[in-house]
XYZ file of C-alpha atoms in Angstrom:
372
model
C 268.830 133.925 91.059
C 270.655 136.798 89.414
C 268.236 139.762 88.617
C 269.418 140.036 85.043
C 268.828 136.298 84.515
C 265.324 136.646 85.991
C 264.662 139.524 83.642
C 265.857 137.440 80.712
C 263.689 134.521 81.631
C 260.609 136.824 81.851
C 261.396 138.249 78.363
C 261.912 134.669 77.013
C 258.476 133.773 78.414
C 257.022 136.550 76.301
C 258.783 135.084 73.232
C 257.204 131.678 74.094
C 253.790 133.278 74.307
C 254.279 134.759 70.856
C 255.389 131.434 69.518
C 252.226 129.810 70.936
C 250.109 132.507 69.133
C 251.539 131.619 65.716
C 248.438 129.636 64.657
C 246.138 132.420 65.820
C 248.095 135.157 63.937
C 249.466 133.283 60.980
C 247.953 135.647 58.428
C 250.639 137.975 57.036
C 248.176 140.866 57.179
C 247.656 140.317 60.884
C 251.352 140.231 61.540
C 251.859 143.369 59.450
C 249.156 145.152 61.604
C 250.983 144.147 64.786
C 254.269 145.451 63.350
C 252.606 148.728 62.331
C 251.262 149.286 65.902
C 254.787 148.699 67.275
C 256.488 151.058 64.928
C 253.913 153.845 64.666
C 252.446 153.822 68.160
C 254.342 151.935 70.907
C 257.886 152.676 69.790
C 257.364 156.519 69.245
C 255.630 156.675 72.657
C 258.449 154.900 74.457
C 261.122 157.045 72.778
C 259.227 160.290 73.519
C 258.909 159.322 77.149
C 262.484 158.304 77.427
C 263.773 161.579 75.888
C 261.553 163.783 78.084
C 262.639 161.895 81.220
C 266.327 161.721 80.369
C 268.900 164.429 80.876
C 269.929 164.761 77.190
C 273.131 166.664 76.822
C 273.641 168.395 73.492
C 277.010 166.847 72.948
C 275.120 163.570 72.521
C 273.972 164.834 69.144
C 277.324 163.368 68.022
C 275.741 160.002 68.347
C 274.019 160.088 64.901
C 277.353 160.850 63.328
C 278.906 157.832 65.222
C 276.089 155.586 64.001
C 276.476 156.699 60.422
C 280.246 156.162 60.656
C 279.563 152.660 61.893
C 277.270 151.929 58.877
C 279.964 153.041 56.519
C 282.718 151.215 58.329
C 280.910 147.913 58.252
C 279.993 148.473 54.574
C 283.619 148.903 53.487
C 284.900 146.052 55.648
C 282.293 143.745 54.107
C 282.934 145.004 50.626
C 286.449 143.652 50.694
C 285.938 140.707 53.006
C 282.751 138.996 51.615
C 284.582 137.499 48.654
C 286.864 135.731 51.098
C 283.852 133.743 52.368
C 282.867 132.229 49.050
C 280.722 135.069 47.640
C 281.684 136.012 44.059
C 282.340 139.707 43.820
C 279.650 141.742 41.967
C 277.240 138.746 41.989
C 273.624 139.215 43.053
C 274.282 137.318 46.323
C 277.304 139.556 47.037
C 275.362 142.765 46.426
C 272.441 141.450 48.544
C 274.712 140.815 51.562
C 276.642 143.975 51.179
C 273.481 146.184 51.057
C 271.697 144.468 53.988
C 274.458 143.714 56.486
C 275.589 147.271 57.433
C 271.965 148.314 58.116
C 270.402 148.340 61.596
C 266.801 147.905 62.799
C 267.117 148.888 66.559
C 263.460 149.530 66.966
C 262.463 145.942 66.863
C 265.630 144.320 68.226
C 267.461 146.777 70.473
C 265.218 149.339 72.030
C 262.980 146.916 74.056
C 266.083 145.527 75.789
C 267.581 149.004 76.412
C 264.494 150.214 78.231
C 264.062 146.999 80.177
C 267.691 146.613 81.260
C 269.165 150.110 81.293
C 266.304 152.568 81.428
C 265.366 155.897 79.892
C 268.727 157.421 79.393
C 270.090 154.550 77.416
C 266.993 154.350 75.201
C 267.372 158.104 74.565
C 270.959 157.585 73.449
C 269.908 154.740 71.174
C 267.094 156.827 69.636
C 269.442 159.674 68.881
C 271.973 157.290 67.299
C 269.289 155.758 65.167
C 268.950 159.182 63.300
C 272.318 158.499 61.609
C 271.453 154.880 60.867
C 268.129 156.110 59.290
C 269.979 158.364 56.922
C 272.026 155.373 55.794
C 269.240 152.867 55.353
C 266.758 155.322 53.743
C 268.918 157.491 51.528
C 272.411 156.146 51.067
C 271.456 152.471 50.713
C 268.941 153.481 48.061
C 271.623 155.410 46.180
C 274.021 152.441 46.328
C 271.229 150.069 45.070
C 270.401 152.445 42.156
C 274.057 152.888 41.277
C 274.475 149.131 40.978
C 271.298 148.855 38.845
C 272.566 151.570 36.467
C 275.972 149.905 36.237
C 274.539 146.550 35.297
C 271.869 148.020 32.911
C 273.807 150.954 31.633
C 271.368 151.512 28.737
C 268.476 152.175 31.135
C 267.567 155.770 31.871
C 265.291 156.050 34.870
C 264.911 159.324 36.705
C 265.411 158.756 40.449
C 265.145 162.349 41.674
C 261.491 161.801 42.645
C 262.337 158.575 44.452
C 265.078 160.303 46.460
C 262.698 163.143 47.223
C 260.041 160.710 48.533
C 262.675 158.905 50.624
C 263.755 162.142 52.224
C 260.083 162.945 52.881
C 259.600 159.586 54.482
C 262.699 160.236 56.706
C 261.057 163.483 57.931
C 257.502 162.035 58.172
C 258.323 158.781 59.957
C 256.612 158.834 63.454
C 259.804 157.965 65.293
C 261.762 160.866 63.710
C 258.806 163.268 64.279
C 258.789 162.255 67.983
C 262.540 162.657 68.353
C 262.431 166.188 66.767
C 259.419 167.215 68.936
C 261.065 165.898 72.091
C 264.328 167.755 71.383
C 262.368 170.920 70.770
C 260.563 170.537 74.144
C 263.752 169.759 75.953
C 265.447 172.893 74.458
C 262.535 174.868 75.917
C 263.001 173.274 79.385
C 259.825 171.197 79.095
C 260.049 167.581 80.508
C 257.418 164.858 80.961
C 256.336 166.137 84.380
C 255.560 169.557 82.814
C 252.944 168.086 80.449
C 249.228 167.880 81.414
C 248.647 164.711 83.541
C 246.103 163.211 81.097
C 248.558 163.537 78.273
C 251.703 162.199 80.114
C 249.603 159.315 81.484
C 248.317 158.399 78.063
C 251.722 158.446 76.458
C 253.289 156.449 79.360
C 250.542 153.805 79.033
C 251.301 153.505 75.330
C 254.980 153.176 75.997
C 254.356 150.254 78.296
C 253.086 148.272 75.334
C 256.454 148.271 73.563
C 258.389 145.379 75.147
C 255.622 142.745 75.303
C 254.389 143.556 71.791
C 257.855 143.351 70.212
C 258.736 140.055 71.957
C 255.351 138.519 71.114
C 255.877 139.657 67.455
C 259.309 138.028 67.344
C 257.836 134.797 68.666
C 255.143 134.918 65.975
C 257.447 135.846 63.147
C 260.436 133.635 63.805
C 261.014 131.047 61.090
C 262.633 127.744 61.995
C 263.978 126.791 58.567
C 267.222 124.991 59.451
C 268.407 124.874 55.850
C 268.154 128.657 55.671
C 269.711 129.114 59.114
C 272.742 126.920 58.195
C 273.242 128.879 55.006
C 273.107 132.401 56.535
C 274.150 131.866 60.178
C 277.872 131.822 59.343
C 277.830 135.264 57.752
C 275.579 136.572 60.550
C 278.260 135.374 63.033
C 280.884 137.237 61.029
C 278.778 140.409 60.990
C 278.212 140.110 64.759
C 281.963 139.351 65.364
C 283.124 142.352 63.331
C 280.689 144.533 65.379
C 282.008 143.188 68.597
C 285.574 144.011 67.394
C 284.502 147.556 66.451
C 282.844 148.090 69.853
C 285.816 146.650 71.668
C 288.196 148.955 69.808
C 286.170 152.039 70.670
C 286.033 150.942 74.292
C 289.892 150.650 74.279
C 290.010 154.227 73.026
C 287.417 155.480 75.503
C 287.686 153.388 78.699
C 286.094 156.129 80.858
C 282.598 155.427 79.546
C 279.905 154.511 82.029
C 278.471 151.008 82.282
C 275.235 151.965 80.566
C 277.048 153.777 77.734
C 279.310 150.754 77.210
C 276.349 148.380 76.891
C 274.642 150.770 74.405
C 277.851 150.834 72.470
C 277.851 147.041 72.388
C 274.173 146.236 71.597
C 273.094 149.035 69.348
C 275.319 147.817 66.521
C 274.148 144.294 67.115
C 270.652 145.225 66.028
C 268.905 143.153 63.450
C 269.140 143.964 59.719
C 266.871 146.734 58.583
C 263.878 146.176 56.250
C 264.584 149.337 54.269
C 267.475 148.060 52.077
C 265.174 145.100 51.202
C 262.515 147.647 50.101
C 265.062 149.255 47.835
C 265.935 145.920 46.403
C 262.294 145.276 45.662
C 262.118 148.587 43.819
C 265.178 147.753 41.714
C 263.695 144.248 41.029
C 260.456 145.839 39.863
C 262.319 148.097 37.467
C 264.104 145.034 36.054
C 260.891 143.097 35.622
C 259.251 146.101 34.044
C 261.628 146.169 31.062
C 260.927 144.079 27.994
C 264.559 142.928 27.612
C 265.879 140.209 29.828
C 268.152 141.806 32.462
C 270.872 140.650 34.676
C 269.602 140.453 38.282
C 270.970 143.099 40.596
C 269.878 141.286 43.745
C 268.860 137.885 44.963
C 265.469 138.580 46.527
C 264.960 135.048 47.851
C 268.232 135.286 49.706
C 267.273 138.721 51.046
C 264.081 137.355 52.503
C 265.919 134.536 54.169
C 268.532 136.966 55.679
C 265.814 139.100 57.207
C 264.053 135.968 58.584
C 267.173 134.792 60.297
C 268.531 138.153 61.408
C 265.865 139.073 64.005
C 266.029 135.875 66.203
C 269.844 135.880 65.902
C 269.975 139.508 67.050
C 267.598 138.792 69.915
C 269.816 135.927 71.078
C 272.837 138.234 71.074
C 270.984 140.920 73.019
C 269.773 138.479 75.720
C 273.239 137.029 76.071
C 274.867 140.449 76.496
C 272.427 141.799 78.992
C 272.333 138.531 80.989
C 276.119 138.754 81.475
C 276.384 142.555 81.379
C 279.453 143.027 83.529
C 281.363 140.531 81.448
C 280.531 142.289 78.188
C 281.555 145.651 79.639
C 285.172 144.635 79.133
C 287.118 145.397 75.917
C 288.944 142.145 76.388
C 285.752 140.149 76.308
C 284.411 142.090 73.339
C 287.514 141.466 71.303
C 287.629 137.820 72.354
C 283.944 137.209 71.498
C 284.484 139.035 68.188
C 287.317 136.760 67.124
C 285.432 133.661 68.303
C 282.374 134.499 66.297
C 284.402 135.315 63.162
C 286.270 131.960 63.682
C 282.974 130.070 63.858
C 281.718 131.896 60.807
C 284.726 131.022 58.639
C 284.918 127.298 59.566
C 282.819 126.187 56.581
C 284.667 128.305 53.998
C 287.982 127.129 55.364
C 286.894 123.464 55.167
C 285.847 124.004 51.551
C 289.116 125.672 50.806
C 291.239 122.843 52.359
C 289.038 120.257 50.556
C 289.673 122.059 47.283
C 293.452 122.123 47.878
C 293.408 118.356 48.602
C 291.129 117.648 45.597
C 293.114 119.537 43.023
C 296.493 117.586 43.445
C 294.549 114.368 43.441
C 292.802 115.317 40.252
C 296.098 116.359 38.624
C 297.707 113.067 39.702
C 294.817 111.069 38.289
C 295.090 113.043 34.943
C 298.827 112.240 34.650
C 298.361 108.590 35.421
C 295.684 108.205 32.769
């Protein structure tokens, strides 16, 4: 059996184990505790080990800029294309999709697969790229959300300087970012993992080994099989994924000399699940709206936002497993462009059917009106 397929089956087994543990860990507080361990202990440890093991070249610091450019590119594409898929422009649903879809959460959905399939160098590249994504989801997404809130409720005066300051502090204080900064400082001084005391390197490496099993068990516990929600959101998730494949394929056409590992990072990193941070900004805006005495127009659809997050993680996991199981196939720009168009085509089937039905319905209605 192909080694990649065997690896995929072993990871799927961990997902099944997580699914079987749902009844034991059904309390939201327990799931939150598991997620906290992943994001504050296991993930920082594995990134720290990967950076200190990898040969990080300083020109790779362009990766955060590329990730931030991706966030903006997807944002502007969706800004003009979402209305074509039945979402009324400037509606709460439109704003909810537009704020969530350009964001990425590679820690839970991408990094475990990078380390398992590609190794330390690939994970180091992904961690550096995530700095740019963090700037988007923590700072820029908040500014966009607040600008929409002020536009809708233009008589409201709420100072947001303190909020932006706290978000910038959270960007600096987040364990992952602290680890990245510390690792880069150590590398600049010529200090790698083997130069650390044995007890320290052993402890950190042991913690890093927790990452993949914990994440996959968490996904198995948290996945929600609500088919009504999945049918509603899956189409737009396919469009998001298809657009991302098209962007990755276009970049690969412009830079065909990339290594195999770099190509797969280019493909899977933008396929990461949707980040929780824009949802947190939406919750802050909703709290402001509820805190006013006057009845306000809703800026966001919070129920829709929860459903999107619930569907995004398993969808992203499926994409990751597919890409890595057929890695050589997805290292081709032709494949990426073809898959991108296919996913977009699948995503627009339902809107197209509605559009054609509307065209058929209107002449029939007009004919019936004339005959009466």
